Amino acid sequence: YSNDPITPFLAFCYVLDPEIRNRLAYIQFPQEFHGLNETDSYAGRLIRLFKLNPSGLDGLSGPNYMGTCCFIRRRSLFGDSFTLVSPEIRELSPDYVVNNPITSPSVLEVAHRVAGCNYENQSKWGSKITCFRLKSEGWRSIFCNPEKAAFMGNAPLNLLDVPFQNKRWQIGLLEVASSRYSPITFGVKAMGLFMGLGYSSYAYSSILSIPITTYSFVPQLALLNGLNIFPKVSEPWFLLYVLVFLGAYGQDFLEHCVGGGTIQRWWSDQRLWMIKGLSCFLFGLTEFLLKSIGIPTQGFNVTRKVIDDEQRKSYEQGLFEFGVSSAMFVPLTMAAIVNLFSFTYSSRQWQQQGYGVNAIVVISFISFTETTLVLAVYSVASLVLK
């Protein structure tokens, strides 16, 4: 919902700018969420999605359309910036000037049609005309991030709704990625390399479930079998491995702080990243592949927005609320148990027999993974065993 009545005026500042208006398709605002607790337990702010990534894309041809919090110029829906495709109804033309009073029957009739729920029926909007296609036609967009939030919304307040919402997003993105308008092929050719890769980072994000799942199981199983898959401390590759590891997390932490995050919220974001990789990313990729070969899957699930008082109280206290049992928690449970068991076993073996410095390094990496996942052992395991 709108959080600031002057938001349309901010959008019109760009629409009326003579230097950019001829190529401007839409003005995208970030979405903020109210009612989040201090630690943002379920990483509901989505800083990268709504602030960091759009800010970076704004330096190219503009941010992607987020599905909400946006003002779209009607002119961009009728051909590219050089060729105007006239609409079937003359009064709906972007350059049409209304001469009659606003209360006249003819004007009100057209206004009611535009405001009605059936206005987009039988049109190309959402099928052939999307903001991705607008960018491919040469239009650009603007990212407007005012100090006061322009729009506010509700974020999921339990762990079950988070993966269900993200799984729905991942399936839709994969459908675009596998179409003739894939951003890695059509997008790079139409928009250029950097914008094409920017859209590809969204479209193919569920594929990250493969390395995340591998990282959650392979090092732990190798440790249980006495295998060392990490570089030894005495080897030059060890320093490079540490630099890459610390550099990646350092950059991620810095970006999170630039977006207005805190240390606690960054940790919640890292924790949810692992959880999503083992749940919604993995299940979204699997469900898409099954649909591609004709195997039916479950239908569309809408994220619940109505939260009861007990659930709200648990969230404000920072407690994890899993909702109801779900098969999506099974890989997460298995990974958490394997991490906990391997860490306990290797620590005991080190104390009794002594593994040396190399084993300590391995255990430290395993400990990090275990720390991010073991939080779910007790609650998730109880759901599965029930």
Short mmCIF file of N, CA and C in Angstrom, two decimals, residues 15 39 133 145 191 318 328 343 380:
data_model
loop_
_atom_site.label_atom_id
_atom_site.label_comp_id
_atom_site.label_asym_id
_atom_site.label_seq_id
_atom_site.Cartn_x
_atom_site.Cartn_y
_atom_site.Cartn_z
N VAL A 15 8.96 11.67 -15.31
CA VAL A 15 8.14 11.60 -16.53
C VAL A 15 8.22 12.92 -17.31
N THR A 39 15.81 -8.51 14.54
CA THR A 39 16.80 -9.34 13.85
C THR A 39 16.35 -9.74 12.46
N ARG A 133 10.70 -7.11 -22.08
CA ARG A 133 10.62 -6.80 -23.50
C ARG A 133 10.77 -5.31 -23.77
N ASN A 145 14.44 5.94 -4.95
CA ASN A 145 14.51 5.43 -3.58
C ASN A 145 14.47 6.60 -2.60
N MET A 191 19.73 -6.36 -25.15
CA MET A 191 20.01 -5.32 -24.16
C MET A 191 21.49 -5.11 -23.91
N GLY A 318 11.43 -13.29 18.39
CA GLY A 318 12.55 -13.83 17.65
C GLY A 318 12.57 -15.33 17.56
N MET A 328 9.17 -29.96 2.21
CA MET A 328 10.25 -29.04 1.86
C MET A 328 11.29 -28.93 2.96
N PHE A 343 30.21 -32.81 12.96
CA PHE A 343 30.96 -31.88 13.79
C PHE A 343 31.25 -32.50 15.15
N VAL A 380 12.55 -28.84 13.24
CA VAL A 380 12.24 -29.57 12.02
C VAL A 380 12.22 -31.07 12.26
#
